[in-house]
Amino acid sequence: MESTFRGVFLTCTDAEATAAFYREIAGLPLEAAGDEDYTYFVFELDGVQIALHGAEAFADYTFPPVAESNLTHLYFRIPDQAEFLERIRHAGTPLVDVDEVVVTVEDPDGRKVMFGTA
């Protein structure tokens, strides 16, 4: 059996607030999907998606979210670190760390998200 990588599902305390973060900071064009009983946010490119789901509704084992987890880091490539730092300062995004290549910020659920020039 061969598998195909399909995507990353992130569970969130408030999926709408987390979607707003990824739209504003990462520039992801996340769209609402699902129905009135279950709404999530998704972006798909070339058959791979990132989806944001409410943790409480997603599965029993995903609630409550554990903000202190250091197991998952998302990485986005950016063209200009100084420009990105200016954008997150204006947005009030919590800055975790900066080195010569990577800026690490925190999303609304406490996940560490890395934006780097490499």
CSV table of C-alpha atoms in Angstrom, one decimal:
chain,number,residue,atom,x,y,z
A,1,MET,CA,0.0,0.0,0.0
A,2,GLU,CA,1.3,3.4,-0.9
A,3,SER,CA,0.1,6.5,0.9
A,4,THR,CA,-0.1,10.1,-0.3
A,5,PHE,CA,0.4,13.1,2.0
A,6,ARG,CA,-2.9,14.9,2.1
A,7,GLY,CA,-2.4,17.7,4.6
A,8,VAL,CA,-2.1,19.1,8.1
A,9,PHE,CA,-5.1,19.4,10.5
A,10,LEU,CA,-4.7,21.9,13.3
A,11,THR,CA,-7.1,21.8,16.2
A,12,CYS,CA,-7.9,25.1,17.8
A,13,THR,CA,-9.6,26.6,20.8
A,14,ASP,CA,-11.2,29.1,18.5
A,15,ALA,CA,-10.8,28.1,14.8
A,16,GLU,CA,-12.2,31.4,13.5
A,17,ALA,CA,-9.6,33.4,15.5
A,18,THR,CA,-6.8,31.1,14.4
A,19,ALA,CA,-7.9,31.3,10.8
A,20,ALA,CA,-7.8,35.1,11.1
A,21,PHE,CA,-4.2,34.8,12.3
A,22,TYR,CA,-3.1,32.6,9.4
A,23,ARG,CA,-4.8,34.9,6.9
A,24,GLU,CA,-3.2,38.0,8.3
A,25,ILE,CA,0.3,36.8,9.3
A,26,ALA,CA,1.0,33.9,6.8
A,27,GLY,CA,-1.2,35.2,4.0
A,28,LEU,CA,-3.1,31.9,3.7
A,29,PRO,CA,-6.4,32.3,1.9
A,30,LEU,CA,-8.3,30.1,4.3
A,31,GLU,CA,-12.0,29.6,3.5
A,32,ALA,CA,-14.9,28.4,5.7
A,33,ALA,CA,-16.0,24.8,4.8
A,34,GLY,CA,-18.5,22.3,6.3
A,35,ASP,CA,-22.0,23.2,7.3
A,36,GLU,CA,-24.0,24.9,10.0
A,37,ASP,CA,-23.3,22.0,12.4
A,38,TYR,CA,-19.6,21.8,11.8
A,39,THR,CA,-17.5,24.6,10.3
A,40,TYR,CA,-13.8,24.5,9.7
A,41,PHE,CA,-11.3,26.5,7.7
A,42,VAL,CA,-9.2,25.2,4.8
A,43,PHE,CA,-6.7,26.1,2.2
A,44,GLU,CA,-5.6,23.6,-0.5
A,45,LEU,CA,-2.8,23.7,-3.0
A,46,ASP,CA,-1.8,20.9,-5.4
A,47,GLY,CA,-3.9,18.4,-3.4
A,48,VAL,CA,-2.4,19.2,0.0
A,49,GLN,CA,-4.4,21.1,2.5
A,50,ILE,CA,-4.1,22.9,5.8
A,51,ALA,CA,-7.3,22.8,7.8
A,52,LEU,CA,-8.2,24.4,11.1
A,53,HIS,CA,-10.8,22.6,13.2
A,54,GLY,CA,-12.4,23.5,16.6
A,55,ALA,CA,-10.7,21.2,19.1
A,56,GLU,CA,-13.7,20.4,21.1
A,57,ALA,CA,-15.8,19.2,18.1
A,58,PHE,CA,-13.0,17.5,16.3
A,59,ALA,CA,-12.3,14.5,18.5
A,60,ASP,CA,-12.4,13.5,22.2
A,61,TYR,CA,-8.6,13.3,22.4
A,62,THR,CA,-8.0,16.8,21.0
A,63,PHE,CA,-9.8,18.7,23.8
A,64,PRO,CA,-8.6,20.6,25.7
A,65,PRO,CA,-5.8,21.8,23.5
A,66,VAL,CA,-2.3,21.8,25.2
A,67,ALA,CA,-0.7,25.2,24.4
A,68,GLU,CA,2.6,24.2,26.0
A,69,SER,CA,3.2,21.4,23.4
A,70,ASN,CA,6.6,21.7,21.6
A,71,LEU,CA,5.9,18.8,19.2
A,72,THR,CA,4.6,20.7,16.2
A,73,HIS,CA,6.1,23.7,14.4
A,74,LEU,CA,4.8,25.0,11.1
A,75,TYR,CA,7.3,26.7,8.7
A,76,PHE,CA,6.6,29.2,6.1
A,77,ARG,CA,9.2,30.7,3.7
A,78,ILE,CA,9.3,34.5,3.5
A,79,PRO,CA,11.3,36.7,1.1
A,80,ASP,CA,12.3,39.4,3.6
A,81,GLN,CA,12.8,39.1,7.3
A,82,ALA,CA,12.8,42.8,8.1
A,83,GLU,CA,9.5,43.3,6.2
A,84,PHE,CA,7.9,40.4,8.0
A,85,LEU,CA,9.0,41.6,11.4
A,86,GLU,CA,7.4,45.0,10.7
A,87,ARG,CA,4.2,43.2,9.7
A,88,ILE,CA,3.9,41.2,12.9
A,89,ARG,CA,4.8,44.2,15.1
A,90,HIS,CA,1.8,46.1,13.6
A,91,ALA,CA,-0.4,43.0,14.1
A,92,GLY,CA,0.6,42.6,17.7
A,93,THR,CA,1.6,39.0,17.1
A,94,PRO,CA,3.5,37.4,20.0
A,95,LEU,CA,7.2,37.1,19.0
A,96,VAL,CA,8.9,34.0,20.4
A,97,ASP,CA,12.4,34.1,18.9
A,98,VAL,CA,14.4,35.7,16.1
A,99,ASP,CA,17.7,34.6,14.6
A,100,GLU,CA,19.5,35.4,11.3
A,101,VAL,CA,17.1,33.2,9.3
A,102,VAL,CA,13.9,32.5,11.2
A,103,VAL,CA,11.3,34.5,13.0
A,104,THR,CA,9.2,32.4,15.4
A,105,VAL,CA,5.8,33.7,16.5
A,106,GLU,CA,2.9,32.2,18.4
A,107,ASP,CA,-0.5,31.6,17.0
A,108,PRO,CA,-3.7,32.1,19.0
A,109,ASP,CA,-3.5,28.5,20.3
A,110,GLY,CA,0.1,28.7,21.5
A,111,ARG,CA,1.6,26.8,18.5
A,112,LYS,CA,5.1,28.0,17.5
A,113,VAL,CA,5.0,29.1,13.9
A,114,MET,CA,8.3,29.7,12.0
A,115,PHE,CA,8.8,32.2,9.1
A,116,GLY,CA,12.2,32.0,7.5
A,117,THR,CA,14.2,33.0,4.5
A,118,ALA,CA,15.7,29.6,3.9
